[in-house]
Short mmCIF file of C-alpha atoms in Angstrom, two decimals:
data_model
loop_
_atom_site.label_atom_id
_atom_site.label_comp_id
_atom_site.label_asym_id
_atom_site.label_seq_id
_atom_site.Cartn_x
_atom_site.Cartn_y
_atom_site.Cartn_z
CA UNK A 1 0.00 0.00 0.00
CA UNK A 2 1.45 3.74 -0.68
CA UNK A 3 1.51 6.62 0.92
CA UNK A 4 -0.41 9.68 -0.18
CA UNK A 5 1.49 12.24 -0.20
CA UNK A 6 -0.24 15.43 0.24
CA UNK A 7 0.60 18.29 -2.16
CA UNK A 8 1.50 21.28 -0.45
CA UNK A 9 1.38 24.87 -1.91
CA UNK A 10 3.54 27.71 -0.62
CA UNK A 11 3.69 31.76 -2.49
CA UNK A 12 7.03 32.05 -3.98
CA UNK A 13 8.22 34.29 -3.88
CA UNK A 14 6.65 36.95 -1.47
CA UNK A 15 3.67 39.06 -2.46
CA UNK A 16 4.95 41.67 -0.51
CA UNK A 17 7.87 42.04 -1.91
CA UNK A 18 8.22 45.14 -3.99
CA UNK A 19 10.34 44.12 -7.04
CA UNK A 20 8.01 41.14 -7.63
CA UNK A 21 4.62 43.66 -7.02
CA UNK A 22 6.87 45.71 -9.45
CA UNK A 23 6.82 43.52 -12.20
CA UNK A 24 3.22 41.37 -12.20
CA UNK A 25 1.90 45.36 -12.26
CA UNK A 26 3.94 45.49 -15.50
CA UNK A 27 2.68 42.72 -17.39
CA UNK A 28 -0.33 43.24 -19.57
CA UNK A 29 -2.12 40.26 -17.23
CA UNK A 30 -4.20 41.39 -14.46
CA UNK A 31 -2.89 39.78 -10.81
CA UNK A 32 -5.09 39.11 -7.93
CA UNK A 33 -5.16 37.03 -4.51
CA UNK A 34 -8.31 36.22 -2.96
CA UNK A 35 -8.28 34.67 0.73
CA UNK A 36 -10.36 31.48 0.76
CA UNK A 37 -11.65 31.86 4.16
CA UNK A 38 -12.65 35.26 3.75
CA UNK A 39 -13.92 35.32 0.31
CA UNK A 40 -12.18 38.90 0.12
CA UNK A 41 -9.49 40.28 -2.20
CA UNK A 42 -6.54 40.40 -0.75
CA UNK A 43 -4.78 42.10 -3.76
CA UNK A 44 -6.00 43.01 -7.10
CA UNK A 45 -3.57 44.90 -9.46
CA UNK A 46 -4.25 48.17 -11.10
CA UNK A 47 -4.55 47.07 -14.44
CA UNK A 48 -8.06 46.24 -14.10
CA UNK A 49 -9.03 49.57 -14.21
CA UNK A 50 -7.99 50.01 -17.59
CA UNK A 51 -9.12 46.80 -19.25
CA UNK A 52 -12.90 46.59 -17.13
CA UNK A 53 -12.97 50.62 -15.69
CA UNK A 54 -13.62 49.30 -12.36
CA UNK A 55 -11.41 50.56 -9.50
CA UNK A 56 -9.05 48.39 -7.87
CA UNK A 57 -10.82 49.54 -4.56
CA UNK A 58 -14.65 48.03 -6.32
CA UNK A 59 -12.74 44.24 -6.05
CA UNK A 60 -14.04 43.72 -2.37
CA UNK A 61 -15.31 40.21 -2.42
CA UNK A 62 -15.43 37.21 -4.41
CA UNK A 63 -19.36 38.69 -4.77
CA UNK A 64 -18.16 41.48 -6.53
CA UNK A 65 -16.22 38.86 -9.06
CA UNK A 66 -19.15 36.83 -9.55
CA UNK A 67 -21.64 40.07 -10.22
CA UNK A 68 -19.32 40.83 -12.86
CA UNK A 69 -20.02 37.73 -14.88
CA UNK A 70 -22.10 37.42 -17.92
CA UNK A 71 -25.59 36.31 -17.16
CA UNK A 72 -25.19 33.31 -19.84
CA UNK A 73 -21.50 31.96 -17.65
CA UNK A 74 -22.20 32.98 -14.17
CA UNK A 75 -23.73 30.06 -12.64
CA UNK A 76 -21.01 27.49 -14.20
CA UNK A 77 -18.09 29.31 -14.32
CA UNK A 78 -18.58 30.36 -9.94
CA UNK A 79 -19.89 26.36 -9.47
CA UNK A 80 -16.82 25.00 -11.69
CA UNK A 81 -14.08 27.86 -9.60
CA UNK A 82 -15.43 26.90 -6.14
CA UNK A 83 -15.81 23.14 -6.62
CA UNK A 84 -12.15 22.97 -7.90
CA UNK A 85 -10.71 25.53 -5.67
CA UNK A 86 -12.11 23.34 -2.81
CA UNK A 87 -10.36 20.34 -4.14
CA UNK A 88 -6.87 22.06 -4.30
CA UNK A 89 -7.07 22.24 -8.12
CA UNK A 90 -5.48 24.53 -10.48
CA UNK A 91 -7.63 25.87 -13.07
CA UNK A 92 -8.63 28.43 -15.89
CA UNK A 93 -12.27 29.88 -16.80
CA UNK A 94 -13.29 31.59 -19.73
CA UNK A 95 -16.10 33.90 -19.68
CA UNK A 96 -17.49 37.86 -20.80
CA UNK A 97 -16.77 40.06 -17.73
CA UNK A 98 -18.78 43.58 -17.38
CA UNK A 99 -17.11 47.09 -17.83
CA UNK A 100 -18.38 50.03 -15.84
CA UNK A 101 -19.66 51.28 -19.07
CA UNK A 102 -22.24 48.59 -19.58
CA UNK A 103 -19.89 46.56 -21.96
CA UNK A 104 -18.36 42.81 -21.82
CA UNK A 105 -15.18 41.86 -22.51
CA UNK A 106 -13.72 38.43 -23.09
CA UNK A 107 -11.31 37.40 -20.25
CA UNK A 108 -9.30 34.05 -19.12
CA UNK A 109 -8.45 33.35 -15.23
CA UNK A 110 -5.68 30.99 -14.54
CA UNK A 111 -6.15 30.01 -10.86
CA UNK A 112 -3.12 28.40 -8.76
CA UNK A 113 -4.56 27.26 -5.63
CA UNK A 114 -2.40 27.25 -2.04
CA UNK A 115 -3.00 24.61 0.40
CA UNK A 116 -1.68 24.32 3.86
CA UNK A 117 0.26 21.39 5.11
CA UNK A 118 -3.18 19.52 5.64
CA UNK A 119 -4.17 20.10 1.95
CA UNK A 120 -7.31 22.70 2.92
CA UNK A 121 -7.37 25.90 0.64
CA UNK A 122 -6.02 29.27 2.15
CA UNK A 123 -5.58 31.43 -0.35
CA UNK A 124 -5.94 31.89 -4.69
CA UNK A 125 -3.86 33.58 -7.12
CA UNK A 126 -3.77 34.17 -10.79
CA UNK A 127 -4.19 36.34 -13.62
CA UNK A 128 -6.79 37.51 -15.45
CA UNK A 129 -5.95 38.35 -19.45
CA UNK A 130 -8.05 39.79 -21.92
CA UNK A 131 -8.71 37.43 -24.65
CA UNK A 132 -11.17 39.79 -26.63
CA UNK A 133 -9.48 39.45 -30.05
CA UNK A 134 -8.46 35.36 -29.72
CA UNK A 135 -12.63 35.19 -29.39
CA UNK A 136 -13.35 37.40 -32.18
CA UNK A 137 -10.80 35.25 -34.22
CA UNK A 138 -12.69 32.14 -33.07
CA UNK A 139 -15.85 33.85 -34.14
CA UNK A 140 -14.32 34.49 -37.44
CA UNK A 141 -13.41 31.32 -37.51
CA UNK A 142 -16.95 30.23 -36.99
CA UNK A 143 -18.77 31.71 -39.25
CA UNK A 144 -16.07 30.97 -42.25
CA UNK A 145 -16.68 27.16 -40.81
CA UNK A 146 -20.81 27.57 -41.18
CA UNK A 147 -20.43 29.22 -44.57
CA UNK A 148 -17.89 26.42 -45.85
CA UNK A 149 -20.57 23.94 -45.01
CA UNK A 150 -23.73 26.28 -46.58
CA UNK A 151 -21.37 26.07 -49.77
CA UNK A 152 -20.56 22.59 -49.34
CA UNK A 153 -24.61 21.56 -48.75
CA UNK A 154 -24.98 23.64 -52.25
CA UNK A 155 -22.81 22.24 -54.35
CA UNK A 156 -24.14 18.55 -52.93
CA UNK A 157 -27.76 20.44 -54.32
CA UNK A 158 -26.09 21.83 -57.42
CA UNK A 159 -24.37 18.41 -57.89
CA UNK A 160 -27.80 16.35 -57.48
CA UNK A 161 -29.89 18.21 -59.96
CA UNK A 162 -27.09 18.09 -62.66
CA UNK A 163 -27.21 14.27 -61.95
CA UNK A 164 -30.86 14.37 -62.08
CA UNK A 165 -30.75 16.12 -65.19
CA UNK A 166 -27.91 14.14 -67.15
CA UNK A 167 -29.16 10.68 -65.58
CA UNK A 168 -33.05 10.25 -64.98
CA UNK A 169 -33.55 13.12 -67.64
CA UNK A 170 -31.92 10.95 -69.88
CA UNK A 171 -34.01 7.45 -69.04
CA UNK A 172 -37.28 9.72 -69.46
CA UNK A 173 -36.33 10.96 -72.29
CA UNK A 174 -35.46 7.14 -73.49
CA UNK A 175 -38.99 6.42 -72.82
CA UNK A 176 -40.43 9.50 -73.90
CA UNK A 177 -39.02 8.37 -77.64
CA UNK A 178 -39.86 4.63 -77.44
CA UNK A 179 -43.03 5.55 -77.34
CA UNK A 180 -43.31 7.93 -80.17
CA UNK A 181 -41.69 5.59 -82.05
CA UNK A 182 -43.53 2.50 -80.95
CA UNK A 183 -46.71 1.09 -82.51
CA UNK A 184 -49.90 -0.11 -80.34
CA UNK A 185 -50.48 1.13 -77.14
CA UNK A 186 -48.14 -0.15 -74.28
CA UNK A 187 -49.05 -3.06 -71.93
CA UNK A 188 -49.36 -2.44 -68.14
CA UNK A 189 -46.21 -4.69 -67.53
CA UNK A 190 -44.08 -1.95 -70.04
CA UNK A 191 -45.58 0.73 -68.05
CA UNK A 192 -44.41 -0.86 -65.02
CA UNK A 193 -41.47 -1.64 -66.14
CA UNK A 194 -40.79 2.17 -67.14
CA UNK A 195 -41.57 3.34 -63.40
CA UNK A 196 -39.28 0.77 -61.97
CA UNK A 197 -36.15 2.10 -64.47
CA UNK A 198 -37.08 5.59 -63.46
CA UNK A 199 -37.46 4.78 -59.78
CA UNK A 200 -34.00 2.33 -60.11
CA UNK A 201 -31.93 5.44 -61.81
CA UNK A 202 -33.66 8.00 -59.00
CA UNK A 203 -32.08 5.97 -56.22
CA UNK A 204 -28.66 5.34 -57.88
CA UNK A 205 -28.40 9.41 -58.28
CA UNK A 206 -29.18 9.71 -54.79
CA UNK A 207 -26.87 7.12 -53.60
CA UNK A 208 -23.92 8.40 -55.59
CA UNK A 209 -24.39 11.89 -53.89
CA UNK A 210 -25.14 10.63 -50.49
CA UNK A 211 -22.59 8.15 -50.15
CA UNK A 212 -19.02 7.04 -50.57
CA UNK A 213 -19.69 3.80 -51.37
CA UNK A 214 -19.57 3.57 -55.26
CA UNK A 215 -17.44 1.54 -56.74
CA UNK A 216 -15.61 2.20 -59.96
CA UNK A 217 -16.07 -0.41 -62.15
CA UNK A 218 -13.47 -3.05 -62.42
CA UNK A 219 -12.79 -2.00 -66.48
CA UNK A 220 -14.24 -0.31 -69.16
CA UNK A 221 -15.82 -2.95 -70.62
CA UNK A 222 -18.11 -3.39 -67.28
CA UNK A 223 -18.23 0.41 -66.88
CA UNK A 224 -19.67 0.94 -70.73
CA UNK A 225 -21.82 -2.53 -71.10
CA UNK A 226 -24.76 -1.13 -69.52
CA UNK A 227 -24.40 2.36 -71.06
CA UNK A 228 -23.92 0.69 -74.64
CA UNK A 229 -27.33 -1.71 -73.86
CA UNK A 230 -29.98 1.15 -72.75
CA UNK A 231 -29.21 3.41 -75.68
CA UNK A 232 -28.67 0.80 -77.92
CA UNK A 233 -32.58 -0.20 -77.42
CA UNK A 234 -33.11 3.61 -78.29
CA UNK A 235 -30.91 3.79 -81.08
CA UNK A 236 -32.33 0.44 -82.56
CA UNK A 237 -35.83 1.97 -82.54
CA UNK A 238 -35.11 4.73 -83.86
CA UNK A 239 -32.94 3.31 -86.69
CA UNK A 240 -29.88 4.78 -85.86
CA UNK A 241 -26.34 2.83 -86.38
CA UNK A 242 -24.08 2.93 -82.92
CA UNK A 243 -20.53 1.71 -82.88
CA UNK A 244 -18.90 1.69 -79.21
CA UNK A 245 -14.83 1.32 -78.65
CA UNK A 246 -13.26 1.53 -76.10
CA UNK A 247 -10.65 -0.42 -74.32
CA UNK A 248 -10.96 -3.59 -72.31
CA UNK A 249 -8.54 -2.94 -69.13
CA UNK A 250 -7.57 -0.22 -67.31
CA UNK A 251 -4.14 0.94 -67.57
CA UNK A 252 -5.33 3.64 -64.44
CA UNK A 253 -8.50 3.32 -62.89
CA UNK A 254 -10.26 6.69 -62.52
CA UNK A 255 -11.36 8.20 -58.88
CA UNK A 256 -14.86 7.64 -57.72
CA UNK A 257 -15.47 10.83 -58.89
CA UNK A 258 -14.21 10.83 -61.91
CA UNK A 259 -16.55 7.83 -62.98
CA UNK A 260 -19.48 9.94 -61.93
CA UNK A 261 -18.52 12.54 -63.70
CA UNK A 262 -17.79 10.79 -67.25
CA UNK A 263 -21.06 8.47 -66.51
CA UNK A 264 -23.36 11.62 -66.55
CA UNK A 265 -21.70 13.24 -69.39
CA UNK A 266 -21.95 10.06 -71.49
CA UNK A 267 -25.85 10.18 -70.48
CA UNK A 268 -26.08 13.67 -70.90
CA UNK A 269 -24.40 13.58 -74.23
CA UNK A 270 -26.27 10.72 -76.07
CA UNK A 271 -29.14 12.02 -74.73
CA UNK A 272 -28.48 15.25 -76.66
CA UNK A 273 -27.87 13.37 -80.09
CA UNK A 274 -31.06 11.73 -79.48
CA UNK A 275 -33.17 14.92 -78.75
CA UNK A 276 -31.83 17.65 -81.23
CA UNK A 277 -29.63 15.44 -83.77
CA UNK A 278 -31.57 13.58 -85.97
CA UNK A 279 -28.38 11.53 -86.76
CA UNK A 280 -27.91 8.59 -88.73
CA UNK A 281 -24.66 7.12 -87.51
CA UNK A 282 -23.18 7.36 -83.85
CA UNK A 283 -19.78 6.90 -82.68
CA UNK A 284 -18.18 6.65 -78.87
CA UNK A 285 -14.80 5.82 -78.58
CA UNK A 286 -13.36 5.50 -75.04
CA UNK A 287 -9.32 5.26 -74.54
CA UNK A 288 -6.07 5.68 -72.27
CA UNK A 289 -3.38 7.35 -74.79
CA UNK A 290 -1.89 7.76 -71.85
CA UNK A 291 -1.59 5.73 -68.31
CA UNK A 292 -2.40 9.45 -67.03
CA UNK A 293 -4.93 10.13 -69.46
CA UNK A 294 -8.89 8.98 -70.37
CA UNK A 295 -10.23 10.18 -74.00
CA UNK A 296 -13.91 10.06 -74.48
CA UNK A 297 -15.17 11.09 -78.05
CA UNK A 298 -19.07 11.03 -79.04
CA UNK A 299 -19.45 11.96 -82.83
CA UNK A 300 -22.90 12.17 -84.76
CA UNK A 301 -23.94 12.63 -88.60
CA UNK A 302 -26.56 15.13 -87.41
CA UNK A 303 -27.90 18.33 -88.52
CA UNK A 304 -25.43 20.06 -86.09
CA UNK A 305 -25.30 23.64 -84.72
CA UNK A 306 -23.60 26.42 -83.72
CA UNK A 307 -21.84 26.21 -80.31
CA UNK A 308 -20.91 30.02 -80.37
CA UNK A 309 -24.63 31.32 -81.01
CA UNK A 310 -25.63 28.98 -78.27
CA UNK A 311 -23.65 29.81 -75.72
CA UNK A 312 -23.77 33.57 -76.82
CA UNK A 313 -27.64 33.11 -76.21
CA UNK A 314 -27.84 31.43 -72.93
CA UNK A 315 -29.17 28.75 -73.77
CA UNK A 316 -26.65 26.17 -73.68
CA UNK A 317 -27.30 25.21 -69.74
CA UNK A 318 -26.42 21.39 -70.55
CA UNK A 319 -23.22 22.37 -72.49
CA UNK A 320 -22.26 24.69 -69.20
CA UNK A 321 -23.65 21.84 -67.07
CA UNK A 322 -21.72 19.33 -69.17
CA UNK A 323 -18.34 21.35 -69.28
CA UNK A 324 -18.66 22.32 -65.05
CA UNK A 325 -18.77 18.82 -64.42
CA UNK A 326 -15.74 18.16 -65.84
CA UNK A 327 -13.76 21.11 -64.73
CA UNK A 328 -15.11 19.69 -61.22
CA UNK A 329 -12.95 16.35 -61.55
CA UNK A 330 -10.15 17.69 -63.65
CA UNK A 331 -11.05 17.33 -66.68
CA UNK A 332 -11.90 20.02 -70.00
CA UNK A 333 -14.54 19.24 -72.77
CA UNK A 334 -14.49 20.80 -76.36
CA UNK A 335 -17.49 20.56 -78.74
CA UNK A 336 -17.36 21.29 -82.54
CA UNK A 337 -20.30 21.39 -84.65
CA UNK A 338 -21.34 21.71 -88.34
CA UNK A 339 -24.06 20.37 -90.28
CA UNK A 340 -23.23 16.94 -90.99
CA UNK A 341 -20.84 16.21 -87.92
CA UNK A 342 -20.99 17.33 -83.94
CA UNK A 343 -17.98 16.19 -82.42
CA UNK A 344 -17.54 16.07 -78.53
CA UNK A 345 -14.22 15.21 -76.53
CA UNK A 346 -13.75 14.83 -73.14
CA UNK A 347 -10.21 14.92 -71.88
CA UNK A 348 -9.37 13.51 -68.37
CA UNK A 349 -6.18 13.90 -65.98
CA UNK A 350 -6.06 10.61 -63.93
CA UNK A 351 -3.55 10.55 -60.77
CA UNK A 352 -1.55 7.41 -61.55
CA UNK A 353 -1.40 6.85 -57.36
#
């Protein structure tokens, strides 16, 4: 069994002596003694005046401290001080004192607590500091912290309707044209079948912005078979020739979102050629020139148009939708267009780590 050793406090060096009274009146720190059994200031130094405007006279009692606290700290930051003091623990507090004028002021108490030689309190002494500008710093730092995240919550919003657009946009317009295109009227199983795609491509845009879960396909092939099989459909209805290339392995895998990105803007982009197009002949070719590189090219026969008058007019929000997206995962995206050929590329910077 050991010992417990009591820790015993002593004032070193003496209060009273005048170089030492000399220099803690110097400092920019406010010093003060309060006698425990008491409750009264024994010594308060004249600093205080010019930080709170109270004299060093108004610092009678430990009252007088506590009727100087904020409302909102009061009651914990006296509970906190006296339970500790009474258990012969150092400690600091935090909290707005009042001026004379009517103001509050951020301050910091660092409280060393003397003992006898049977461990009771006797005495406290510390120093106060004023900590106005660390707080408005952490204020600053607050509100930088909220509007991060009210920018971050947007571009999850802006993200999610561009997905919405480029990926269940495209399935309903996939539908929208099988049944212009189709003959009869459509069975309730088709119809049901239509809901559950929609439904199926609703959750997987959700998913991909709510979680980071998704998993890049294990190669291209896998990536582009399911792409190459819903337009396909389309593209056979509508009696329009597709030819798909791309390579079979990675040589480097892109990031999570990276695949995202280049999913959407295949979507967005076929979904284009069969909305405004009227194309013959369609072409994707998908490649790695590069281990550090992915080169996506979409080419139709079309009637075309032009890219400058569009933009010029506003009202190419899919080609700024199209081209943000890739700037987003560093990438850059070029579209030419004449009658007779619209060619898009898609140019990709992969991190070979």
């Amino acid at each position: 069994m050991f010992d417990t050793i009591q820790r015993l406090r002593t004032l070193e060096p003496d209060t009273d002596n005048g170089l030492y009274q000399t220099l803690v009146e110097s400092t920019l720190a406010i010093p003060f003694k309060i006698d425990w059994a008491s409750k009264k200031y024994a010594y308060v130094g004249p600093q205080i005046e010019a930080l709170l405007g109270w004299s060093q006279d108004s610092w009678q009692t430990v009252n007088d401290w506590a009727a100087r606290i904020h409302p909102d700290e009061r009651e914990q930051t006296v509970a906190r001080c006296v339970e500790l003091s009474i258990a012969g623990v150092d400690h600091d507090a935090e909290y707005r004192a009042l001026t004379k004028d009517n103001r509050y002021v951020w301050v910091k108490e660092v409280v060393h607590v003397l003992c006898d030689e049977h461990g009771q309190t006797t005495a406290l002494i510390g120093f106060t500091f004023d900590i106005s500008e660390q707080k408005k710093t952490e204020q600053l730092q607050a509100e930088l912290q909220v509007q991060k995240l009210s920018n971050a919550r947007l571009q999850e919003r802006l993200s999610l309707t561009h997905d919405l657009h480029d990926g269940l946009g495209g399935v309903l317009v996939h539908m929208i044209a099988s049944i212009e295109q189709g003959e009869g009227e459509l069975t309730r199983p088709q119809v049901l079948s239509m809901l559950k795609l929609i439904r199926n491509d609703l959750r997987q845009t959700i998913d991909s912005n709510s979680s980071g879960e998704v998993r890049v396909p294990a190669s291209p092939q896998e990536w582009l078979a399911p792409l190459r099989r819903r337009f396909n459909n389309l593209f056979d209805a509508l009696n329009v020739n597709s030819d798909w290339q791309f390579e079979q392995t990675w040589r480097t895998p892109p990031s999570t979102s990276q695949y995202m990105a280049m999913t959407r803007l295949i979507e967005e982009a076929l979904t284009n050629v069969i909305k405004h197009s009227q194309a013959k002949h369609v072409r994707l070719s998908f490649r790695q020139p590069e281990a550090d590189e992915l080169l996506l090219e979409i080419e139709d026969d079309g009637v075309g148009f032009d890219v400058a008058a569009i933009n010029a007019s506003g009202l190419g929000i899919g080609m700024r939708s199209m081209s943000v997206r890739m700037a987003r995962v560093g990438g850059a995206l070029s579209i030419d267009s004449r009658a007779g050929r619209t060619a898009l590329t898609a140019r990709l910077a992969l991190d070979p780590a």
